[in-house]
Short mmCIF file of C-alpha atoms in Angstrom, two decimals:
data_model
loop_
_atom_site.label_atom_id
_atom_site.label_comp_id
_atom_site.label_asym_id
_atom_site.label_seq_id
_atom_site.Cartn_x
_atom_site.Cartn_y
_atom_site.Cartn_z
CA UNK S 1 0.00 0.00 0.00
CA UNK S 2 1.48 3.36 -1.02
CA UNK S 3 1.56 6.44 1.20
CA UNK S 4 -1.52 8.01 -0.37
CA UNK S 5 -3.59 4.86 0.09
CA UNK S 6 -2.39 4.55 3.70
CA UNK S 7 -3.44 8.14 4.34
CA UNK S 8 -6.96 7.58 3.08
CA UNK S 9 -7.27 4.33 5.02
CA UNK S 10 -6.35 6.19 8.21
CA UNK S 11 -8.93 8.86 7.35
CA UNK S 12 -11.56 6.16 6.94
CA UNK S 13 -10.72 4.66 10.34
CA UNK S 14 -10.85 8.04 12.06
CA UNK S 15 -14.23 9.00 10.66
CA UNK S 16 -16.07 5.68 10.49
CA UNK S 17 -15.07 3.81 13.64
CA UNK S 18 -16.80 6.23 16.07
CA UNK S 19 -20.09 5.59 14.25
CA UNK S 20 -19.67 1.83 14.43
CA UNK S 21 -18.38 1.54 17.99
CA UNK S 22 -20.63 3.95 19.84
CA UNK S 23 -23.82 3.57 17.83
CA UNK S 24 -27.10 2.58 19.45
CA UNK S 25 -28.90 -0.04 17.33
CA UNK S 26 -32.44 0.58 16.13
CA UNK S 27 -34.18 -2.33 14.36
CA UNK S 28 -36.53 -1.17 11.58
CA UNK S 29 -38.88 -4.06 12.35
CA UNK S 30 -39.44 -2.58 15.79
CA UNK S 31 -41.12 0.33 13.99
CA UNK S 32 -43.33 -1.89 11.83
CA UNK S 33 -41.21 -2.68 8.77
CA UNK S 34 -42.13 -6.11 7.39
CA UNK S 35 -39.31 -6.85 4.95
CA UNK S 36 -41.62 -9.21 3.04
CA UNK S 37 -41.09 -7.68 -0.42
CA UNK S 38 -44.77 -6.70 -0.65
CA UNK S 39 -45.51 -4.25 2.14
CA UNK S 40 -44.53 -0.61 1.65
CA UNK S 41 -41.98 -0.15 4.44
CA UNK S 42 -41.18 3.51 3.70
CA UNK S 43 -43.01 5.08 6.65
CA UNK S 44 -41.77 2.46 9.12
CA UNK S 45 -38.14 3.00 8.16
CA UNK S 46 -38.60 6.78 8.30
CA UNK S 47 -40.09 6.39 11.78
CA UNK S 48 -36.94 4.51 12.85
CA UNK S 49 -34.77 7.32 11.48
CA UNK S 50 -36.87 10.01 13.17
CA UNK S 51 -36.64 8.19 16.49
CA UNK S 52 -32.87 8.55 16.49
CA UNK S 53 -31.28 11.59 18.05
CA UNK S 54 -29.46 13.96 15.71
CA UNK S 55 -26.83 14.49 18.40
CA UNK S 56 -25.87 10.85 19.00
CA UNK S 57 -24.69 8.00 16.79
CA UNK S 58 -27.38 5.49 15.91
CA UNK S 59 -27.46 2.39 13.72
CA UNK S 60 -30.57 1.71 11.67
CA UNK S 61 -30.48 -2.08 11.36
CA UNK S 62 -32.14 -4.05 8.55
CA UNK S 63 -32.50 -7.76 9.37
CA UNK S 64 -32.69 -10.20 6.45
CA UNK S 65 -35.60 -9.34 4.17
CA UNK S 66 -36.77 -7.29 1.20
CA UNK S 67 -37.84 -3.81 2.26
CA UNK S 68 -39.94 -2.21 -0.42
CA UNK S 69 -40.10 1.58 -0.78
CA UNK S 70 -43.24 2.68 -2.61
CA UNK S 71 -44.08 6.10 -1.15
CA UNK S 72 -42.04 9.21 -1.90
CA UNK S 73 -42.62 12.74 -0.71
CA UNK S 74 -42.92 15.50 -3.28
CA UNK S 75 -41.32 18.87 -2.50
CA UNK S 76 -41.20 22.17 -4.38
CA UNK S 77 -38.15 21.04 -6.37
CA UNK S 78 -38.92 17.65 -7.87
CA UNK S 79 -35.19 16.87 -8.08
CA UNK S 80 -35.26 16.69 -4.26
CA UNK S 81 -38.24 14.37 -3.87
CA UNK S 82 -37.39 11.55 -1.50
CA UNK S 83 -38.48 8.31 0.15
CA UNK S 84 -36.28 8.48 3.27
CA UNK S 85 -35.07 11.76 4.76
CA UNK S 86 -31.71 11.64 6.53
CA UNK S 87 -30.19 13.55 9.41
CA UNK S 88 -26.68 13.46 10.85
CA UNK S 89 -24.98 10.69 12.83
CA UNK S 90 -26.59 7.61 11.29
CA UNK S 91 -25.34 4.18 10.27
CA UNK S 92 -27.49 2.12 7.90
CA UNK S 93 -26.51 -1.51 8.30
CA UNK S 94 -27.86 -4.81 7.04
CA UNK S 95 -26.67 -8.37 6.65
CA UNK S 96 -25.17 -8.09 3.18
CA UNK S 97 -27.07 -9.43 0.15
CA UNK S 98 -29.81 -10.74 2.42
CA UNK S 99 -30.87 -7.23 3.45
CA UNK S 100 -32.49 -5.75 0.35
CA UNK S 101 -33.96 -2.27 -0.02
CA UNK S 102 -36.02 -2.22 -3.22
CA UNK S 103 -37.69 0.56 -5.16
CA UNK S 104 -41.36 -0.14 -5.90
CA UNK S 105 -42.60 -0.85 -9.41
CA UNK S 106 -44.01 1.68 -11.88
CA UNK S 107 -43.37 4.70 -9.70
CA UNK S 108 -41.14 6.56 -12.14
CA UNK S 109 -42.12 5.27 -15.59
CA UNK S 110 -44.85 7.90 -15.86
CA UNK S 111 -44.65 10.65 -18.51
CA UNK S 112 -44.30 13.17 -15.71
CA UNK S 113 -40.97 14.77 -14.82
CA UNK S 114 -42.00 15.18 -11.19
CA UNK S 115 -42.43 11.41 -10.84
CA UNK S 116 -38.96 11.28 -9.39
CA UNK S 117 -37.43 10.61 -5.99
CA UNK S 118 -34.30 9.48 -4.16
CA UNK S 119 -34.26 6.52 -1.79
CA UNK S 120 -31.96 8.19 0.78
CA UNK S 121 -31.89 12.00 0.73
CA UNK S 122 -30.39 14.64 3.01
CA UNK S 123 -29.07 18.20 3.11
CA UNK S 124 -26.49 19.75 5.42
CA UNK S 125 -25.75 16.46 7.16
CA UNK S 126 -22.62 14.76 8.47
CA UNK S 127 -21.44 11.39 9.73
CA UNK S 128 -23.66 9.07 7.70
CA UNK S 129 -22.50 5.54 6.85
CA UNK S 130 -24.03 2.81 4.65
CA UNK S 131 -22.81 -0.79 4.97
CA UNK S 132 -23.85 -4.38 4.25
CA UNK S 133 -26.93 -3.57 2.17
CA UNK S 134 -28.25 -4.41 -1.29
CA UNK S 135 -30.20 -1.59 -2.93
CA UNK S 136 -32.28 -2.69 -5.92
CA UNK S 137 -33.45 0.25 -8.03
CA UNK S 138 -35.85 -2.03 -9.95
CA UNK S 139 -35.04 -0.33 -13.25
CA UNK S 140 -36.92 -2.68 -15.57
CA UNK S 141 -40.17 -1.65 -13.86
CA UNK S 142 -39.34 2.08 -13.90
CA UNK S 143 -38.12 2.68 -17.45
CA UNK S 144 -37.71 6.31 -18.51
CA UNK S 145 -40.39 7.56 -20.94
CA UNK S 146 -39.46 9.43 -24.11
CA UNK S 147 -38.36 13.09 -23.69
CA UNK S 148 -38.58 12.94 -19.87
CA UNK S 149 -35.69 13.42 -17.42
CA UNK S 150 -35.56 10.93 -14.55
CA UNK S 151 -32.93 11.33 -11.86
CA UNK S 152 -33.82 8.91 -9.05
CA UNK S 153 -30.75 7.90 -7.02
CA UNK S 154 -30.07 5.42 -4.27
CA UNK S 155 -28.21 8.06 -2.23
CA UNK S 156 -28.44 11.83 -2.84
CA UNK S 157 -26.88 14.27 -0.35
CA UNK S 158 -26.57 18.03 -0.80
CA UNK S 159 -23.83 19.70 1.24
CA UNK S 160 -22.34 17.80 4.11
CA UNK S 161 -19.33 16.14 5.63
CA UNK S 162 -18.03 12.65 6.28
CA UNK S 163 -20.26 10.38 4.23
CA UNK S 164 -19.11 6.80 3.72
CA UNK S 165 -20.22 3.69 1.86
CA UNK S 166 -18.68 0.26 2.15
CA UNK S 167 -19.69 -3.28 1.23
CA UNK S 168 -22.98 -2.35 -0.38
CA UNK S 169 -24.47 -3.33 -3.73
CA UNK S 170 -26.56 -0.97 -5.85
CA UNK S 171 -28.05 -2.39 -9.04
CA UNK S 172 -30.39 -1.83 -11.98
CA UNK S 173 -30.99 1.92 -11.93
CA UNK S 174 -33.01 3.47 -14.76
CA UNK S 175 -32.28 7.04 -13.56
CA UNK S 176 -29.22 9.24 -14.14
CA UNK S 177 -27.06 8.33 -11.14
CA UNK S 178 -26.75 5.81 -8.32
CA UNK S 179 -24.95 8.09 -5.85
CA UNK S 180 -24.84 11.90 -5.97
CA UNK S 181 -23.00 14.10 -3.48
CA UNK S 182 -23.66 17.66 -4.56
CA UNK S 183 -22.77 21.20 -3.46
CA UNK S 184 -20.11 22.15 -0.96
CA UNK S 185 -18.95 19.23 1.12
CA UNK S 186 -15.92 17.18 2.04
CA UNK S 187 -14.73 13.79 3.22
CA UNK S 188 -16.34 11.03 1.19
CA UNK S 189 -15.34 7.37 1.24
CA UNK S 190 -16.78 4.79 -1.18
CA UNK S 191 -15.03 1.44 -0.90
CA UNK S 192 -15.39 -2.29 -1.45
CA UNK S 193 -18.81 -1.90 -3.03
CA UNK S 194 -20.48 -3.10 -6.23
CA UNK S 195 -22.48 -1.04 -8.70
CA UNK S 196 -24.09 -2.81 -11.65
CA UNK S 197 -26.34 -1.73 -14.52
CA UNK S 198 -27.65 1.77 -14.92
CA UNK S 199 -28.80 4.40 -17.35
CA UNK S 200 -29.33 2.95 -20.81
CA UNK S 201 -29.09 -0.58 -19.47
CA UNK S 202 -31.34 -1.21 -16.48
CA UNK S 203 -30.58 -4.92 -16.11
CA UNK S 204 -32.42 -8.09 -17.12
CA UNK S 205 -31.69 -7.52 -20.83
CA UNK S 206 -33.84 -4.38 -20.81
CA UNK S 207 -33.03 -1.41 -23.05
CA UNK S 208 -33.81 1.82 -21.15
CA UNK S 209 -33.36 3.66 -24.44
CA UNK S 210 -34.64 7.10 -23.45
CA UNK S 211 -32.15 7.60 -20.62
CA UNK S 212 -29.35 9.46 -22.40
CA UNK S 213 -26.90 10.28 -19.61
CA UNK S 214 -25.74 8.34 -16.59
CA UNK S 215 -22.92 7.98 -14.06
CA UNK S 216 -22.68 5.41 -11.29
CA UNK S 217 -21.00 7.65 -8.69
CA UNK S 218 -21.06 11.46 -8.99
CA UNK S 219 -19.30 13.59 -6.38
CA UNK S 220 -18.67 17.35 -6.20
CA UNK S 221 -17.13 17.28 -2.72
CA UNK S 222 -13.49 17.75 -1.80
CA UNK S 223 -11.49 14.94 -0.20
CA UNK S 224 -13.33 12.17 -2.01
CA UNK S 225 -11.85 8.67 -1.85
CA UNK S 226 -13.24 5.94 -4.12
CA UNK S 227 -11.30 2.70 -3.77
CA UNK S 228 -11.58 -1.00 -4.52
CA UNK S 229 -15.07 -0.94 -6.02
CA UNK S 230 -16.55 -2.98 -8.87
CA UNK S 231 -18.56 -0.93 -11.38
CA UNK S 232 -20.09 -2.78 -14.32
CA UNK S 233 -22.56 -2.59 -17.15
CA UNK S 234 -23.37 -6.26 -17.62
CA UNK S 235 -24.65 -5.73 -21.17
CA UNK S 236 -22.09 -3.49 -22.85
CA UNK S 237 -23.82 -3.55 -26.23
CA UNK S 238 -26.93 -1.92 -24.76
CA UNK S 239 -25.21 0.35 -22.23
CA UNK S 240 -22.78 1.89 -24.72
CA UNK S 241 -25.52 3.23 -26.94
CA UNK S 242 -25.45 6.27 -24.65
CA UNK S 243 -23.19 8.09 -22.21
CA UNK S 244 -22.45 5.72 -19.36
CA UNK S 245 -20.00 7.24 -16.91
CA UNK S 246 -18.39 5.23 -14.15
CA UNK S 247 -17.07 7.78 -11.62
CA UNK S 248 -17.22 11.60 -11.70
CA UNK S 249 -14.74 13.53 -9.53
CA UNK S 250 -15.56 17.23 -9.29
CA UNK S 251 -13.66 18.13 -6.13
CA UNK S 252 -10.05 18.69 -5.07
CA UNK S 253 -7.96 16.24 -3.07
CA UNK S 254 -9.77 13.33 -4.64
CA UNK S 255 -8.39 9.81 -4.94
CA UNK S 256 -9.66 6.90 -7.06
CA UNK S 257 -7.69 3.65 -6.91
CA UNK S 258 -8.10 -0.09 -7.23
CA UNK S 259 -11.49 0.14 -8.93
CA UNK S 260 -12.62 -2.14 -11.76
CA UNK S 261 -14.84 -0.29 -14.21
CA UNK S 262 -16.49 -2.22 -17.07
CA UNK S 263 -18.53 -1.03 -20.04
CA UNK S 264 -18.51 2.72 -19.42
CA UNK S 265 -18.12 5.85 -21.54
CA UNK S 266 -16.03 7.19 -19.97
CA UNK S 267 -14.76 5.08 -17.11
CA UNK S 268 -13.89 8.17 -15.06
CA UNK S 269 -14.36 11.92 -15.36
CA UNK S 270 -12.00 14.43 -13.76
CA UNK S 271 -13.88 17.70 -13.90
CA UNK S 272 -13.52 21.32 -12.84
CA UNK S 273 -17.09 22.17 -13.75
CA UNK S 274 -17.82 24.54 -10.86
CA UNK S 275 -14.43 25.63 -9.47
CA UNK S 276 -10.70 25.01 -9.72
CA UNK S 277 -9.58 21.45 -8.95
CA UNK S 278 -6.22 20.40 -7.57
CA UNK S 279 -4.31 17.49 -6.07
CA UNK S 280 -6.29 14.63 -7.54
CA UNK S 281 -4.89 11.13 -8.17
CA UNK S 282 -6.29 8.31 -10.29
CA UNK S 283 -4.16 5.18 -10.04
CA UNK S 284 -4.17 1.39 -10.35
CA UNK S 285 -7.69 1.15 -11.75
CA UNK S 286 -8.81 -1.33 -14.42
CA UNK S 287 -10.96 0.17 -17.17
CA UNK S 288 -12.34 -2.67 -19.29
CA UNK S 289 -14.53 -2.42 -22.40
CA UNK S 290 -14.74 1.36 -22.08
CA UNK S 291 -15.13 3.69 -25.06
CA UNK S 292 -13.05 6.26 -23.19
CA UNK S 293 -11.01 5.44 -20.13
CA UNK S 294 -10.39 8.79 -18.39
CA UNK S 295 -11.92 12.03 -19.65
CA UNK S 296 -11.20 15.58 -18.47
CA UNK S 297 -13.86 18.28 -18.28
CA UNK S 298 -11.94 21.54 -17.89
CA UNK S 299 -13.95 24.66 -17.10
CA UNK S 300 -11.76 26.11 -14.33
CA UNK S 301 -8.02 25.56 -13.82
CA UNK S 302 -6.67 22.19 -12.78
CA UNK S 303 -3.40 21.78 -10.92
CA UNK S 304 -1.42 18.74 -9.75
CA UNK S 305 -3.32 15.90 -11.40
CA UNK S 306 -1.74 12.43 -11.36
CA UNK S 307 -2.82 9.58 -13.66
CA UNK S 308 -0.72 6.55 -12.74
CA UNK S 309 -0.51 2.81 -13.35
CA UNK S 310 -4.00 2.32 -14.75
CA UNK S 311 -4.94 -0.41 -17.24
CA UNK S 312 -7.31 0.80 -19.96
CA UNK S 313 -8.81 -1.64 -22.49
CA UNK S 314 -10.96 0.20 -25.00
CA UNK S 315 -13.91 -1.05 -26.99
CA UNK S 316 -15.60 0.12 -30.19
CA UNK S 317 -18.59 2.41 -30.57
CA UNK S 318 -22.05 0.91 -30.71
CA UNK S 319 -23.92 3.90 -32.14
CA UNK S 320 -21.78 7.06 -32.12
CA UNK S 321 -20.10 8.10 -35.36
CA UNK S 322 -17.14 10.28 -36.30
CA UNK S 323 -15.60 10.26 -32.85
CA UNK S 324 -12.19 9.08 -31.73
CA UNK S 325 -11.98 6.39 -29.06
CA UNK S 326 -9.42 7.64 -26.54
CA UNK S 327 -7.72 6.06 -23.55
CA UNK S 328 -7.16 9.42 -21.80
CA UNK S 329 -8.83 12.46 -23.28
CA UNK S 330 -9.13 16.23 -23.05
CA UNK S 331 -11.92 17.17 -25.49
CA UNK S 332 -12.14 20.02 -27.97
CA UNK S 333 -8.63 21.27 -28.59
CA UNK S 334 -8.01 23.08 -31.88
CA UNK S 335 -11.55 24.38 -32.00
CA UNK S 336 -12.93 27.87 -32.49
CA UNK S 337 -15.03 27.78 -29.31
CA UNK S 338 -13.54 27.81 -25.79
CA UNK S 339 -16.26 27.76 -23.17
CA UNK S 340 -17.95 25.65 -20.51
CA UNK S 341 -20.07 23.75 -23.03
CA UNK S 342 -16.93 22.51 -24.77
CA UNK S 343 -15.16 21.63 -21.49
CA UNK S 344 -12.01 23.48 -22.57
CA UNK S 345 -12.28 26.81 -20.77
CA UNK S 346 -8.97 26.80 -18.85
CA UNK S 347 -5.45 25.38 -18.47
CA UNK S 348 -4.20 22.21 -16.82
CA UNK S 349 -0.97 22.70 -14.87
CA UNK S 350 1.34 19.93 -13.71
CA UNK S 351 -0.38 16.89 -15.13
CA UNK S 352 1.65 13.72 -14.62
CA UNK S 353 0.61 10.70 -16.72
CA UNK S 354 2.85 7.72 -16.03
CA UNK S 355 2.89 3.94 -16.00
CA UNK S 356 -0.46 3.48 -17.74
CA UNK S 357 -1.14 0.58 -20.10
CA UNK S 358 -3.66 1.35 -22.85
CA UNK S 359 -5.02 -1.11 -25.42
CA UNK S 360 -6.92 -0.12 -28.56
CA UNK S 361 -10.40 -1.46 -29.32
CA UNK S 362 -10.66 -4.99 -30.62
CA UNK S 363 -12.78 -4.10 -33.64
CA UNK S 364 -12.09 -6.42 -36.59
CA UNK S 365 -13.44 -3.87 -39.06
CA UNK S 366 -10.96 -1.23 -37.80
CA UNK S 367 -13.49 1.47 -38.69
CA UNK S 368 -13.34 3.59 -35.51
CA UNK S 369 -10.45 5.99 -35.00
CA UNK S 370 -8.57 5.24 -31.79
CA UNK S 371 -5.87 7.07 -29.82
CA UNK S 372 -4.01 6.42 -26.61
CA UNK S 373 -4.02 9.98 -25.24
CA UNK S 374 -5.31 13.34 -26.45
CA UNK S 375 -4.19 16.51 -24.65
CA UNK S 376 -4.22 20.27 -25.02
CA UNK S 377 -3.69 23.32 -22.79
CA UNK S 378 -1.01 21.59 -20.71
CA UNK S 379 1.46 23.55 -18.63
CA UNK S 380 4.56 22.01 -17.00
CA UNK S 381 3.38 18.46 -17.59
CA UNK S 382 4.93 15.03 -18.18
CA UNK S 383 3.69 12.00 -20.13
CA UNK S 384 6.16 9.23 -19.40
CA UNK S 385 6.63 5.46 -19.18
CA UNK S 386 3.25 4.59 -20.64
CA UNK S 387 2.61 1.59 -22.88
CA UNK S 388 0.13 2.13 -25.73
CA UNK S 389 -0.90 -0.72 -28.02
CA UNK S 390 -3.13 -1.27 -31.04
CA UNK S 391 -4.29 2.24 -31.97
CA UNK S 392 -4.97 3.33 -35.55
CA UNK S 393 -4.90 7.13 -35.28
CA UNK S 394 -2.50 8.35 -32.59
CA UNK S 395 -0.43 7.28 -29.62
CA UNK S 396 -0.09 10.67 -27.96
CA UNK S 397 -1.88 13.58 -29.62
CA UNK S 398 -0.97 17.09 -28.50
CA UNK S 399 -3.30 19.76 -29.83
CA UNK S 400 -3.16 23.52 -29.92
CA UNK S 401 -5.71 25.64 -28.07
CA UNK S 402 -6.55 29.12 -26.90
CA UNK S 403 -4.37 28.48 -23.84
CA UNK S 404 -1.45 26.83 -25.61
CA UNK S 405 0.78 24.09 -24.20
CA UNK S 406 4.07 25.04 -22.52
CA UNK S 407 6.87 22.90 -21.03
CA UNK S 408 5.56 19.45 -21.88
CA UNK S 409 7.65 16.26 -21.90
CA UNK S 410 6.57 13.16 -23.83
CA UNK S 411 9.31 10.70 -23.03
CA UNK S 412 10.17 7.04 -22.46
CA UNK S 413 6.80 5.75 -23.68
CA UNK S 414 6.37 2.57 -25.71
CA UNK S 415 4.07 2.30 -28.73
CA UNK S 416 3.24 -1.17 -30.07
CA UNK S 417 1.28 -2.84 -32.87
CA UNK S 418 -0.34 0.23 -34.34
CA UNK S 419 -2.67 -0.21 -37.31
CA UNK S 420 -3.27 1.91 -40.37
CA UNK S 421 -6.67 3.52 -40.37
CA UNK S 422 -8.94 3.75 -43.41
CA UNK S 423 -9.36 7.51 -43.30
CA UNK S 424 -7.44 9.35 -46.00
CA UNK S 425 -8.08 12.70 -44.32
CA UNK S 426 -6.60 11.73 -40.96
CA UNK S 427 -3.10 10.29 -41.22
CA UNK S 428 -2.19 8.00 -38.36
CA UNK S 429 1.01 8.33 -36.30
CA UNK S 430 2.53 7.35 -32.99
CA UNK S 431 2.95 11.05 -32.15
CA UNK S 432 0.59 13.70 -33.52
CA UNK S 433 1.25 17.38 -32.83
CA UNK S 434 -0.80 20.11 -34.45
CA UNK S 435 -1.95 23.63 -33.71
CA UNK S 436 -4.83 24.93 -35.76
CA UNK S 437 -5.96 27.51 -33.22
CA UNK S 438 -3.26 30.00 -34.20
CA UNK S 439 -5.05 30.40 -37.53
CA UNK S 440 -7.80 32.28 -35.74
CA UNK S 441 -5.70 33.98 -33.06
CA UNK S 442 -2.12 34.87 -33.97
CA UNK S 443 -1.49 36.07 -30.40
CA UNK S 444 -2.27 32.65 -28.86
CA UNK S 445 0.62 31.07 -26.89
CA UNK S 446 0.79 28.05 -29.19
CA UNK S 447 3.15 25.18 -28.33
CA UNK S 448 6.38 26.04 -26.53
CA UNK S 449 9.21 23.87 -25.26
CA UNK S 450 7.78 20.47 -26.18
CA UNK S 451 10.25 17.60 -25.67
CA UNK S 452 9.56 14.25 -27.39
CA UNK S 453 12.40 11.97 -26.35
CA UNK S 454 13.35 8.39 -25.57
CA UNK S 455 10.17 6.80 -26.91
CA UNK S 456 10.10 3.35 -28.49
CA UNK S 457 8.09 3.03 -31.72
CA UNK S 458 7.74 -0.69 -32.36
CA UNK S 459 6.52 -1.51 -35.84
CA UNK S 460 5.08 -4.96 -36.53
CA UNK S 461 3.52 -6.72 -39.48
CA UNK S 462 0.12 -5.62 -38.26
CA UNK S 463 0.96 -2.05 -39.26
CA UNK S 464 0.16 -2.68 -42.92
CA UNK S 465 -1.46 -5.97 -43.82
CA UNK S 466 -1.94 -7.20 -47.40
CA UNK S 467 -5.64 -6.52 -47.05
CA UNK S 468 -5.00 -2.94 -45.97
CA UNK S 469 -2.49 -2.40 -48.78
CA UNK S 470 -5.15 -3.33 -51.31
CA UNK S 471 -7.56 -0.66 -50.04
CA UNK S 472 -7.34 2.55 -52.03
CA UNK S 473 -8.84 4.61 -49.25
CA UNK S 474 -6.39 3.43 -46.60
CA UNK S 475 -4.83 6.30 -44.64
CA UNK S 476 -1.07 6.76 -44.49
CA UNK S 477 0.75 5.71 -41.31
CA UNK S 478 3.61 7.88 -40.00
CA UNK S 479 6.02 7.61 -37.14
CA UNK S 480 5.21 11.22 -36.25
CA UNK S 481 2.85 13.73 -37.83
CA UNK S 482 3.29 17.42 -37.08
CA UNK S 483 1.17 20.21 -38.56
CA UNK S 484 2.30 23.57 -37.19
CA UNK S 485 3.05 27.12 -38.22
CA UNK S 486 6.61 27.43 -39.48
CA UNK S 487 7.82 29.47 -36.50
CA UNK S 488 6.56 26.84 -34.04
CA UNK S 489 8.67 23.91 -35.26
CA UNK S 490 11.68 25.11 -33.34
CA UNK S 491 9.67 24.61 -30.16
CA UNK S 492 9.31 20.85 -30.83
CA UNK S 493 12.41 18.90 -29.83
CA UNK S 494 12.19 15.38 -31.30
CA UNK S 495 15.30 13.45 -30.27
CA UNK S 496 16.61 10.03 -29.27
CA UNK S 497 13.43 8.15 -30.14
CA UNK S 498 13.82 4.55 -31.24
CA UNK S 499 12.17 3.25 -34.41
CA UNK S 500 12.34 -0.52 -34.78
CA UNK S 501 12.72 -0.19 -38.55
CA UNK S 502 15.50 2.40 -38.11
CA UNK S 503 13.54 5.03 -40.03
CA UNK S 504 12.34 8.24 -38.45
CA UNK S 505 9.27 8.45 -40.61
CA UNK S 506 8.14 12.01 -39.78
CA UNK S 507 5.79 14.21 -41.78
CA UNK S 508 6.03 17.96 -41.22
CA UNK S 509 3.20 20.10 -42.56
CA UNK S 510 3.33 23.88 -42.45
CA UNK S 511 -0.01 25.43 -41.62
CA UNK S 512 0.63 29.11 -42.29
#
């Protein structure tokens, strides 16, 4: 266990143990809950919560059973409708898979936006812990109607402190998120839990086709730790017909490690949607069958972001067209618009991307463009010791932008088994560097002090097969492709890179 992981483990012990050790136990059946899978137990469970003091730790205990929630309270803002209303200093504890909390049927499949509600909801609360429970969102019986937004969550908390989840299962959610922690807050721990099926795929082979956006865990709070969880869309072909995010980190001092994330697009967001974000680490995660592994959403500055030792195995698009499948991505460089909608409204300073292993999509038709990493607007950043395999468009792509990229090192990476793509317009290369933004703004910083050094470019027979050679529309493959204004070439230092065929196959294109 590294020092960062040890730190967050200590934090978890400090903040969770008092709840577990000193909690008074309140059995929901004492307040009339049946747990028979038929009776609506909402009011009985709420009575157990209300009986607990706000000023003392209490455990709400769910013996084995299926506790159905069929009554939700409507408030002035339908996005805050709820079944169970929380207060501070509570532990919700069951007996693992045998203690099931289940959403009732046909509550949210109405063509009414206000038919919405969260199973556990609270505002301005602290010290709340969920453990040893299975939460069934019953998505196949609450499918989203056409042109209606549904946002029901298992856990939704607005502003708070010290919220933790461990050893729970949440499954089959037809709404937009399973867990949301929104507004100003800090200290979140989500660990050793399982999240399966949500958004477009609500489980049981059911296509929830009108739900167009989804993330399993969404958190805006600082000091968020998400470790050792299993997040999975069990039917990737259905789920990946829409956005299907795994984890969203919107706060500073966040840490995501040891998670397995399957069938998502993207697997993880790092976002500065509402304010600057700093000191965030994403390491040792497995992203499997994801269209994008890690995606940045940059509206305010980011500083000190570390992407380390992740395994990313990409898959092909199911329905989207004309989009590049990327292992690690910053969207919308080299575009005319720089604003919040395009997620490119600021710089990223001191990004370290190291030790990651990224595999291209296993698509026999080779029709989707794929790239290992796409970056822009980097300042004082390093991309090093990564292993990128099987792409057909780019290994590392560095784009121009309104903000420019300054002091960037791309060094000691290994590029293997790249394929030619079939797009004549987009030449493929291990390294792609281009700045089109300076066409529209001659005063833009552009690219300055870019070092590309010590990389291994390993060509194999799969680069150009006989079948590909026979295709007239096959794109050209280059070792490096650089399209820049003439004055900018001196800022690109391309030295000591190893080409297995001994040829530095580099195409320089002047853009002014």
